[in-house]
mmCIF file of C-alpha atoms in Angstrom:
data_model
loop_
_atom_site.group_PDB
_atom_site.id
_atom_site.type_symbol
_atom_site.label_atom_id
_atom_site.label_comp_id
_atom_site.label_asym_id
_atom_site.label_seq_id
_atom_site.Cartn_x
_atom_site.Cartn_y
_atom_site.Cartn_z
ATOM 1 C CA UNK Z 268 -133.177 134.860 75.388
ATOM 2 C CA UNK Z 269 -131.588 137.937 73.486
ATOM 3 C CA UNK Z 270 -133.660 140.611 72.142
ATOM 4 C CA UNK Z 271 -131.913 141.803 69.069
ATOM 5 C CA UNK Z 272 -133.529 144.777 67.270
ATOM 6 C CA UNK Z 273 -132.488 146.967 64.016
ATOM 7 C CA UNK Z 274 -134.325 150.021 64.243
ATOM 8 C CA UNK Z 275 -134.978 151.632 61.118
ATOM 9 C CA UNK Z 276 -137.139 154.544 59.831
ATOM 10 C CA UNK Z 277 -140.219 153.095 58.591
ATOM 11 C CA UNK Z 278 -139.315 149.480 60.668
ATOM 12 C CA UNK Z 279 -138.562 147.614 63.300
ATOM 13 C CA UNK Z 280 -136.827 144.202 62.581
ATOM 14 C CA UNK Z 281 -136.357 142.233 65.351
ATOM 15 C CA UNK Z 282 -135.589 138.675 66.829
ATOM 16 C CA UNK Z 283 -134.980 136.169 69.770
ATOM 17 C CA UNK Z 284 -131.988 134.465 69.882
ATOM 18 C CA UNK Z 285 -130.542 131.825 72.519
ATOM 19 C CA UNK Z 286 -127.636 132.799 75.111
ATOM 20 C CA UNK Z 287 -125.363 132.098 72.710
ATOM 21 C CA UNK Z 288 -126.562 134.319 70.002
ATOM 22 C CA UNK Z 289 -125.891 131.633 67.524
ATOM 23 C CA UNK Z 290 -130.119 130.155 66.803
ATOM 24 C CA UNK Z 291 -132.883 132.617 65.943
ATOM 25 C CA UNK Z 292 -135.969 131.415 67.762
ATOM 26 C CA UNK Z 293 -138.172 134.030 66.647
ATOM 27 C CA UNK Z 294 -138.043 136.727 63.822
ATOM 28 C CA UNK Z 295 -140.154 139.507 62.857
ATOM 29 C CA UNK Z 296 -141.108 142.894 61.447
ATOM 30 C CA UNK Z 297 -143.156 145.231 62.907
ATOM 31 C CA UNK Z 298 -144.366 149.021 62.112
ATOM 32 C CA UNK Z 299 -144.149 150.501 65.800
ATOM 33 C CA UNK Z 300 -142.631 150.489 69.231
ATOM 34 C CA UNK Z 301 -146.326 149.205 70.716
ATOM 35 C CA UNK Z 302 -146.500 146.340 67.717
ATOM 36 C CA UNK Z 303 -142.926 145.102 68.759
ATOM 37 C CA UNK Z 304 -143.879 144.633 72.634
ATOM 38 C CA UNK Z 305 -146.517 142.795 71.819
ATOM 39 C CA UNK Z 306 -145.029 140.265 69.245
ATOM 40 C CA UNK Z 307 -142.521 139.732 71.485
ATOM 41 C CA UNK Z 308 -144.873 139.733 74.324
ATOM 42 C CA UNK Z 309 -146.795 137.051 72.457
ATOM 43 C CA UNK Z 310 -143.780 134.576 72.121
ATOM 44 C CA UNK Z 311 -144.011 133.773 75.905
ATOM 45 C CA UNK Z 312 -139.956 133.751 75.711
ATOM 46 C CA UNK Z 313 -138.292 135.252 79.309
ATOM 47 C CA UNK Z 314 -136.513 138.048 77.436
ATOM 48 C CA UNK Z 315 -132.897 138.198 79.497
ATOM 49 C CA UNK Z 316 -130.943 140.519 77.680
ATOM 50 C CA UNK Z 317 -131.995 143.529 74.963
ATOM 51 C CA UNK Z 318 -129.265 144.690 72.010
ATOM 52 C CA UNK Z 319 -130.003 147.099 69.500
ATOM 53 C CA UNK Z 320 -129.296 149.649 66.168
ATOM 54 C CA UNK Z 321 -131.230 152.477 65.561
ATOM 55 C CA UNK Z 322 -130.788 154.880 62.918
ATOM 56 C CA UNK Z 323 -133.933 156.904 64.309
ATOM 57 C CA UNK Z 324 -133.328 159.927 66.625
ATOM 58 C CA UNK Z 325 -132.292 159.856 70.295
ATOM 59 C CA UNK Z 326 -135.832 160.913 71.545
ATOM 60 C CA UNK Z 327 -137.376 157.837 69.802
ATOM 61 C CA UNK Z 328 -134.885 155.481 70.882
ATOM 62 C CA UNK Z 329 -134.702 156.602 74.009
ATOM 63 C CA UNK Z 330 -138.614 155.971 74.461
ATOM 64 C CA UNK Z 331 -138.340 152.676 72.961
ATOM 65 C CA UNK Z 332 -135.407 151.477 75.912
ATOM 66 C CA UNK Z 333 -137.814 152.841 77.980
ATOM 67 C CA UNK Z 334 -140.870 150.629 76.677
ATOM 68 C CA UNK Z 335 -138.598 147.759 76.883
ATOM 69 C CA UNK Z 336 -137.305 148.126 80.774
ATOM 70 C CA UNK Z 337 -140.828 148.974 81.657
ATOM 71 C CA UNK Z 338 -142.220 145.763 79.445
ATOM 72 C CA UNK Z 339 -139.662 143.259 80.476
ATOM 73 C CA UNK Z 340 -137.366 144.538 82.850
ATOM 74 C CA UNK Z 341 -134.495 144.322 80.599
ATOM 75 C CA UNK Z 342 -131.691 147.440 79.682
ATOM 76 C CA UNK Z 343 -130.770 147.760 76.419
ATOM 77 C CA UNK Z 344 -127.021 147.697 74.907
ATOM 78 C CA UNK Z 345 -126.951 150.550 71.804
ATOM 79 C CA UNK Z 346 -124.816 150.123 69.141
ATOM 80 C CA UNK Z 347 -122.555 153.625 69.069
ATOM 81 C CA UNK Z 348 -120.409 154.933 65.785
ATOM 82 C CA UNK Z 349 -116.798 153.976 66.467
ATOM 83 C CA UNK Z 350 -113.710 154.082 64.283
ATOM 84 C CA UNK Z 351 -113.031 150.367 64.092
ATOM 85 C CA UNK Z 352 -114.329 147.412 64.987
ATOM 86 C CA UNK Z 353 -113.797 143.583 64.462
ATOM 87 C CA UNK Z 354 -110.840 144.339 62.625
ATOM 88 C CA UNK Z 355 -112.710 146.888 60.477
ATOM 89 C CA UNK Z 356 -111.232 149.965 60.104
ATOM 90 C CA UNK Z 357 -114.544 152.827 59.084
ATOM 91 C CA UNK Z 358 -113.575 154.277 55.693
ATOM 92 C CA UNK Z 359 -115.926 157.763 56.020
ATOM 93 C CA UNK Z 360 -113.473 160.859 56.915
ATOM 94 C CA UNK Z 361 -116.112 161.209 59.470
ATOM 95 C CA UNK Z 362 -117.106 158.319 61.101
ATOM 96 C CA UNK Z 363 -119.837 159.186 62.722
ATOM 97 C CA UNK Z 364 -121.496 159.605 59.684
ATOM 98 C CA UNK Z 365 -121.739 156.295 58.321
ATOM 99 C CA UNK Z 366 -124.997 154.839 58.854
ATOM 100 C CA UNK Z 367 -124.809 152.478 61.816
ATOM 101 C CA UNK Z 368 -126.805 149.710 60.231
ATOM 102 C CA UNK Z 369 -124.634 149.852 57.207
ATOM 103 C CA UNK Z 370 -121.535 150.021 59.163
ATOM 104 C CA UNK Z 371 -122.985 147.089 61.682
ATOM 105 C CA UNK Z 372 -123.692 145.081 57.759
ATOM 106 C CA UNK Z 373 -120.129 145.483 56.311
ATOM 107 C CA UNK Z 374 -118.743 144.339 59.664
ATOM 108 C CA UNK Z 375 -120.915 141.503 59.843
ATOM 109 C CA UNK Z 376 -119.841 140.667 56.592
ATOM 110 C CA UNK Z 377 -116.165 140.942 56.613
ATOM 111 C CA UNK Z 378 -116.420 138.656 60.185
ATOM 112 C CA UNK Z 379 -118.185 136.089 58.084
ATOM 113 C CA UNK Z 380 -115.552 136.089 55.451
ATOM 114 C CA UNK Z 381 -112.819 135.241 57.595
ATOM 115 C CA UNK Z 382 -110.733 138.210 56.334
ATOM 116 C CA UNK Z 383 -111.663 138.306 52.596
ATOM 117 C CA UNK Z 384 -111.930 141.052 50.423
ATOM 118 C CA UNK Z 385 -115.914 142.067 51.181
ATOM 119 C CA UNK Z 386 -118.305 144.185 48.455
ATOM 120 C CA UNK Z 387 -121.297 144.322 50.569
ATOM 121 C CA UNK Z 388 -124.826 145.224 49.149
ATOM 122 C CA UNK Z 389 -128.278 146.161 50.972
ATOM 123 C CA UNK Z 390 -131.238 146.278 48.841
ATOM 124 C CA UNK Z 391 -133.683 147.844 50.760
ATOM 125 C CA UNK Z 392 -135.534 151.653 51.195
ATOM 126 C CA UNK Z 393 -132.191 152.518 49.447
ATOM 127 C CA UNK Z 394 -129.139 150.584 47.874
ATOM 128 C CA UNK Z 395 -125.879 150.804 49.628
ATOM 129 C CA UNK Z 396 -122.422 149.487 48.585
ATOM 130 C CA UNK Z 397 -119.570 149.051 50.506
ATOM 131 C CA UNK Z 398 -115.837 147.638 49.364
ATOM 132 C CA UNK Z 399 -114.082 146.750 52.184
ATOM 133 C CA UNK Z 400 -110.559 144.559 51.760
ATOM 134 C CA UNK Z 401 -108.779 141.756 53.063
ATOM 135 C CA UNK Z 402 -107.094 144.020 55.630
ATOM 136 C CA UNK Z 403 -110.461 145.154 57.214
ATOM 137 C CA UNK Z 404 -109.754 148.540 55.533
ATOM 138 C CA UNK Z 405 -113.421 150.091 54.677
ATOM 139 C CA UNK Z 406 -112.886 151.910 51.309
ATOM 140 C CA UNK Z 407 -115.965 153.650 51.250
ATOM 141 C CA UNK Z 408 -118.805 152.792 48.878
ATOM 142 C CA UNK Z 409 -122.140 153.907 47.047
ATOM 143 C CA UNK Z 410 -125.413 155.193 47.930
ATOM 144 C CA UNK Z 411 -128.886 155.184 45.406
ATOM 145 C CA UNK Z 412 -131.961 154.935 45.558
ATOM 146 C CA UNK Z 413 -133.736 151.497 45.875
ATOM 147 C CA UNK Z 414 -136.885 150.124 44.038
ATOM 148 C CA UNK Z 415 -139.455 151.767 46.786
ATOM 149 C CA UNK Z 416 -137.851 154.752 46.669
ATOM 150 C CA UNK Z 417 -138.090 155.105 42.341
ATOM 151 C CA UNK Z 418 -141.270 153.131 42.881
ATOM 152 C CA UNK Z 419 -142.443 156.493 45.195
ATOM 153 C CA UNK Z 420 -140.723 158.961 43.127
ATOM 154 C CA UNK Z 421 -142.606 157.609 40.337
ATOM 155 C CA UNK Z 422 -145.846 157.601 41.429
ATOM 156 C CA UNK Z 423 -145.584 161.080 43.704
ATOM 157 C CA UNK Z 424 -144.513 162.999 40.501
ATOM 158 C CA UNK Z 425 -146.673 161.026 37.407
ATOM 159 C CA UNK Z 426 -150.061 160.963 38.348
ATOM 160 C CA UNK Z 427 -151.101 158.508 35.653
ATOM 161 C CA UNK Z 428 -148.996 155.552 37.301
ATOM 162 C CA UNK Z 429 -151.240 153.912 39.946
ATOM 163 C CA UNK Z 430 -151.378 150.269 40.461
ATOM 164 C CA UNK Z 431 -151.513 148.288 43.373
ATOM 165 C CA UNK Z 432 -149.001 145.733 45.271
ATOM 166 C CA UNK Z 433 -150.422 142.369 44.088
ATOM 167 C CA UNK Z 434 -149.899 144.245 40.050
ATOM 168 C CA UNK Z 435 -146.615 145.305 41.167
ATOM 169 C CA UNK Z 436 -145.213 141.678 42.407
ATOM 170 C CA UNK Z 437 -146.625 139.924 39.329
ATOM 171 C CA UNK Z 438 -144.866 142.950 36.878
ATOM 172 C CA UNK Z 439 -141.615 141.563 38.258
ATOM 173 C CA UNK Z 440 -141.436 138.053 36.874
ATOM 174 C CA UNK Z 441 -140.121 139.026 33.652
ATOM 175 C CA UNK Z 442 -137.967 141.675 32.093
ATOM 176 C CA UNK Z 443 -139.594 141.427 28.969
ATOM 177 C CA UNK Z 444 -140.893 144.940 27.564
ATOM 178 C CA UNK Z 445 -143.799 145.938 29.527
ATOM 179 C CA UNK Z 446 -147.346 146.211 27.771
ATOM 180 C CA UNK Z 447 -149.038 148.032 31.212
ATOM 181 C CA UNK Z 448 -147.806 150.825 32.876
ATOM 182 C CA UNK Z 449 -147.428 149.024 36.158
ATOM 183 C CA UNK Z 450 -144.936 146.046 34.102
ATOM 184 C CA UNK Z 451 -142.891 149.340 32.049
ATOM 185 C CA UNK Z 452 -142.248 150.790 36.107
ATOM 186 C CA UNK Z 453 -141.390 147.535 38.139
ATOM 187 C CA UNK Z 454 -138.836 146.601 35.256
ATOM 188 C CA UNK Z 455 -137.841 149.401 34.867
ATOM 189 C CA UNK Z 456 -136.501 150.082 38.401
ATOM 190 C CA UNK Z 457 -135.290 146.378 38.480
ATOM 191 C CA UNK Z 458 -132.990 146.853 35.460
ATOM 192 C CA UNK Z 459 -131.733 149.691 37.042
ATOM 193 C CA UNK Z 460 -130.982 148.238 40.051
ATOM 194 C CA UNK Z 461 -129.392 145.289 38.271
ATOM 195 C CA UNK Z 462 -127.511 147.556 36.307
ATOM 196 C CA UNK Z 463 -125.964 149.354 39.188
ATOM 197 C CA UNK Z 464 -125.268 145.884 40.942
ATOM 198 C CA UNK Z 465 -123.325 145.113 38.186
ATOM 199 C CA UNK Z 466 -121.591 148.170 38.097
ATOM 200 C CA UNK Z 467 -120.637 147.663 41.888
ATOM 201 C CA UNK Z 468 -119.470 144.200 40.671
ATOM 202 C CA UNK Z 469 -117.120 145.634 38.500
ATOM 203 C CA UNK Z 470 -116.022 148.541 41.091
ATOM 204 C CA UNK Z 471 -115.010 146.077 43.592
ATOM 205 C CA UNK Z 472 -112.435 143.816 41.142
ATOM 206 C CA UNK Z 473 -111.282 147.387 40.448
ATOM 207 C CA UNK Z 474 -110.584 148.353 43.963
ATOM 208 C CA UNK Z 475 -110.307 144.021 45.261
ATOM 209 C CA UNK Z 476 -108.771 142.112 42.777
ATOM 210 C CA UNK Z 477 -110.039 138.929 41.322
ATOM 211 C CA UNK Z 478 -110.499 137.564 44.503
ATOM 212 C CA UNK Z 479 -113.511 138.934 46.849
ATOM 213 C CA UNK Z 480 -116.181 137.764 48.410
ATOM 214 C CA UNK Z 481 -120.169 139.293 47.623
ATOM 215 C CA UNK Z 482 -122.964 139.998 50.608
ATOM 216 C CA UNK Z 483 -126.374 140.008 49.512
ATOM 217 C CA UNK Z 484 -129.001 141.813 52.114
ATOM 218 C CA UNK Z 485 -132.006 143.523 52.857
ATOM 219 C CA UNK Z 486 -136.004 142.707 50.694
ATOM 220 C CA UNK Z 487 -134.891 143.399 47.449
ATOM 221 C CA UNK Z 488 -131.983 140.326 47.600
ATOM 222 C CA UNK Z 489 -133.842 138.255 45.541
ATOM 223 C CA UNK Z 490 -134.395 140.988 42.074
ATOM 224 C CA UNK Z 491 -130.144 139.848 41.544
ATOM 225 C CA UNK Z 492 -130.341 136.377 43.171
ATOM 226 C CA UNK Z 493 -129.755 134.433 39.922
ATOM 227 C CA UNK Z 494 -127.187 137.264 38.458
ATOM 228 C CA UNK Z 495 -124.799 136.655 41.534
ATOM 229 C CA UNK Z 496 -124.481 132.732 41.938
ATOM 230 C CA UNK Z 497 -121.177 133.170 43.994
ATOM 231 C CA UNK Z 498 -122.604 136.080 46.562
ATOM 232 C CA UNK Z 499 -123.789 134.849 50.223
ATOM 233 C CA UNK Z 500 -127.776 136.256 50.915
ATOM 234 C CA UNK Z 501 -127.604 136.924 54.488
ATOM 235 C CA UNK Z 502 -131.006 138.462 55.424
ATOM 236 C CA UNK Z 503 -129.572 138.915 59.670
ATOM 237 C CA UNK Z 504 -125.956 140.600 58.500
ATOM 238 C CA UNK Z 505 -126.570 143.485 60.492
ATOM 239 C CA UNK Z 506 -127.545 141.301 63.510
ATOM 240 C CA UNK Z 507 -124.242 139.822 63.022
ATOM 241 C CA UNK Z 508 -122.535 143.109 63.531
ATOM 242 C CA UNK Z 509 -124.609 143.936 66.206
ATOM 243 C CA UNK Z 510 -123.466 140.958 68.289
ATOM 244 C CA UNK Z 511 -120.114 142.379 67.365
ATOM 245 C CA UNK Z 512 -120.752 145.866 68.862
ATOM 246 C CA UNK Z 513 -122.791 144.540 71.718
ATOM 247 C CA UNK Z 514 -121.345 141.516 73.057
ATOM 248 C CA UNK Z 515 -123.323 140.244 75.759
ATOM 249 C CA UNK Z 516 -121.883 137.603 78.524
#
C-alpha cells in the first residue's frame, strides 16, 4: 500500500491507497504525528511506499519522515516547489512561494480536466482561488479568509459571541436573518463566502471564457454545493497532484 499524506498546519490528512494509486482503502484525519502512526498502525495494511505535502517547516517534517522509517520502515517521497508540472506552468513570479498544497490542488485539477480551462477553489482554514487555462498556464488567483478563520476573528475580538459547535452547525441551515447571535455569525460568514465564490465565478469567464471547468475542495465544499451544480467536489485533489509530483513505480 501507499501512504499518501497532506500535511497541513493544524492537520494531518492522510490515506492508503493500492499500488496503483487509483482505490483509497483507508482515509483519515488526525491532529499529530503520534495520532497518524497509530491510525495507520491500526489498519494492519503492510505500508510499502510513503508520499507526502507539507506546508509545515523542515524541522517538523523532517521528524515526521523520521517517525515513519522508524514505524514502518518506509522513506518518504516530498513534494518540492517546481516551475511546472503536468503541463502546468506556476503563475507566482516566485514560485517557490505558492503554497505547495494549493499548487499540488490546481494541478490535480487541471489533470482531471483533460486540458480545460480550470478555476479551482479550496474552502478550508482559508479560501484560495486559482484560474488556470486550457494551456496549463497558472494565472494566479485569490487568497481570503475562510469561515474558521472569520469564525476566530469573531469570537477573539467580540467577547459577547460565544456559542458552541453543535449551535454553530444548526445556524447554518438557513440564510434567513438570524434571531441569535450564533445564527447572525455563521450566516454571516457563509454569505460572504458565497459572495466571494461568486465573484471568483465571474473572474474566471473574465480571464477563461465561457467555457471552464469548476473544482470544489477542502470542509467548507458543501456551504456552495447547490450554487455550483456544474463544479466537480473533489475532497482528494491535492492527493491527485501529489501522485503527480511523486510518482512511485
Amino acid at each position: 500500500m501507499i501512504l499518501e499524506l497532506d500535511c497541513g498546519n493544524s492537520f494531518i490528512k492522510w490515506r492508503l491507497v493500492n499500488k496503483g494509486g487509483l482505490k483509497a482503502e483507508h482515509v483519515g484525519v488526525v491532529g499529530s504525528d503520534a495520532e497518524l502512526l497509530q491510525a495507520v498502525g491500526d489498519t494492519g495494511q503492510d505500508v510499502q511506499a510513503c508520499r507526502l505535502v507539507s506546508v509545515r517547516s523542515d524541522v517538523e517534517t523532517d521528524q515526521l519522515v523520521a517517525s515513519l522509517a522508524e514505524r514502518f520502515n518506509v522513506q518518504c517521497s516530498r513534494a518540492q516547489s517546481v516551475h511546472s508540472l503536468a503541463g502546468v506552468r506556476n503563475g507566482y513570479e516566485d514560485y517557490q512561494r505558492l503554497g505547495l498544497d494549493r499548487w499540488l490542488a490546481l494541478v490535480g485539477a487541471y489533470s482531471l480536466s483533460g486540458g480545460q480551462s480550470c478555476l479551482v477553489l479550496d474552502l478550508g482554514t482559508a479560501v484560495t482561488s486559482d484560474l488556470v487555462t486550457r494551456e496549463g498556464e497558472h494565472l494566479g488567483g485569490y487568497i481570503c479568509p475562510g469561515m474558521p478563520l472569520m469564525r476566530n476573528q469573531l469570537c477573539t475580538h467580540t467577547r459577547r459571541i460565544r456559542y458552541d459547535q453543535p449551535t454553530a452547525e444548526e445556524a447554518r441551515h438557513s440564510f434567513a436573518p438570524g434571531k441569535s447571535t450564533a445564527e447572525a455569525v455563521e450566516r454571516g460568514c457563509s454569505i460572504m463566502l458565497r459572495g466571494f465564490v461568486q465573484a471568483q465565478l465571474g473572474m474566471a469567464g473574465e480571464y477563461l471564457g465561457a467555457d471552464f471547468a469548476v473544482f470544489i475542495t477542502g470542509g467548507d465544499a458543501a456551504l456552495v454545493e447547490e450554487m455550483l451544480p456544474q463544479a466537480r467536489i473533489v475532497p482528494d485533489l491535492v492527493f491527485i497532484g501529489l501522485a503527480a509530483a511523486c510518482p512511485l513505480n
